[in-house]
DNA sequence: TAGTATCACTTGCATTATACAAGCGAAAAA
DNA sequence: TTTTTCGCTTGTATAATGCAAGTGATACTA
């Protein structure tokens, strides 16, 4: 039954895909940052801080660092405003869109007070592929999909 | 900017669907339990304990309690063996299958050492709906989709 | 019927992660 | 030159998790 082989670090070589994913975004905050990048057009530290869930700045810093290390986001200085840093989704991060979509669909179905837009949910049900294409395009141009506030 | 209104508990009424979902399964363990229920045909406490990620029994107990409270799983005594308890996915829990599928697809794509079966990933790409139908049926009969070990 | 095993937990304690408030250094604006 | 803005870091309190052991209910065994 997959006994721990030799040297015995924990978590070595399980390779279950669910476990792999959870190691990257299995916490309360990471997917919210990705949501902000993907749907809200945010890309500055202070913008994530302002999201209504109120992530603590040290936790945000840790998450951004980890996401960059894992290759889901890139980090560079804004050439137009050298004191700002720009965070952006990489292809690998962008590729979480289908996952986010399904999460949103599920919550939209089971949260009676969901803020998920009705037309979004309807289209997810009837035209998943088209919706995904549009959202991918929007995310690449950082067009917020949802109004100014989250 | 959605200032805290009156009494000021945190987290009240944000209703973002991503946030809603994370409140339920935004941690390191919950989705592994759901994976075991959905793909491994597990339904007893000791079976979850034996999964290779080695969840602590107190954490497992807490997660099962929460999942039941949230209506994702049901709990009842095994009529054939009164000392055992049976946990099963409800419709609401089963409905996380598409989310899990996308998570697995993502990890399968980005983890070079993934244990996600190739035919599973291929079919997820070419015949998502059919795969989903089959997996839903299998999960309802608690047929493990993956060999004896996880 | 007494003793043992199984199973689903609980309890206590150490370690780690997160929350919250404050501060800091570099860049830019005044 | 001073003040602001911005992206963090630091310190400390609290909460979550990890680990080992124990408990009570059922059931199996001699």
Coordinates of C-alpha atoms in Angstrom, one line a residue, chain A residues 86-140:
Chain A
X86 CA 2.6 44.2 -12.3
X87 CA 1.4 40.6 -11.8
X88 CA 0.0 38.7 -14.7
X89 CA -1.3 35.2 -15.3
X90 CA 1.0 33.0 -17.4
X91 CA -0.4 30.4 -19.7
X92 CA -0.3 27.9 -16.9
X93 CA -2.3 30.2 -14.6
X94 CA -4.7 31.2 -17.4
X95 CA -5.3 27.5 -17.9
X96 CA -7.1 27.4 -14.6
X97 CA -10.1 29.1 -16.2
X98 CA -12.1 25.9 -16.8
X99 CA -11.6 25.0 -13.2
X100 CA -12.7 28.4 -12.0
X101 CA -15.7 28.2 -14.4
X102 CA -16.8 24.9 -12.8
X103 CA -16.3 26.3 -9.3
X104 CA -18.5 29.3 -10.2
X105 CA -21.1 27.1 -11.8
X106 CA -21.3 24.9 -8.7
X107 CA -21.5 27.9 -6.3
X108 CA -24.0 29.5 -8.6
X109 CA -26.2 26.5 -8.3
X110 CA -26.0 25.9 -4.6
X111 CA -25.6 29.4 -3.1
X112 CA -29.1 30.9 -3.1
X113 CA -27.5 34.4 -2.6
X114 CA -24.8 34.0 -5.2
X115 CA -23.4 37.1 -6.9
X116 CA -22.5 35.0 -10.0
X117 CA -24.2 36.9 -12.8
X118 CA -27.2 35.0 -14.2
X119 CA -26.2 35.4 -17.8
X120 CA -22.8 34.0 -16.9
X121 CA -24.3 30.9 -15.4
X122 CA -26.7 30.5 -18.3
X123 CA -24.0 30.7 -20.8
X124 CA -21.8 28.3 -18.9
X125 CA -24.6 25.8 -19.2
X126 CA -25.5 26.4 -22.8
X127 CA -22.3 27.5 -24.5
X128 CA -19.4 26.5 -22.3
X129 CA -16.8 26.5 -25.1
X130 CA -17.8 29.9 -26.5
X131 CA -17.9 31.4 -23.0
X132 CA -14.4 30.0 -22.3
X133 CA -13.0 31.4 -25.5
X134 CA -14.4 34.8 -24.7
X135 CA -13.2 34.8 -21.2
X136 CA -9.7 33.7 -22.2
X137 CA -9.5 36.5 -24.7
X138 CA -10.8 39.0 -22.1
X139 CA -8.3 37.8 -19.5
X140 CA -5.5 38.1 -21.9

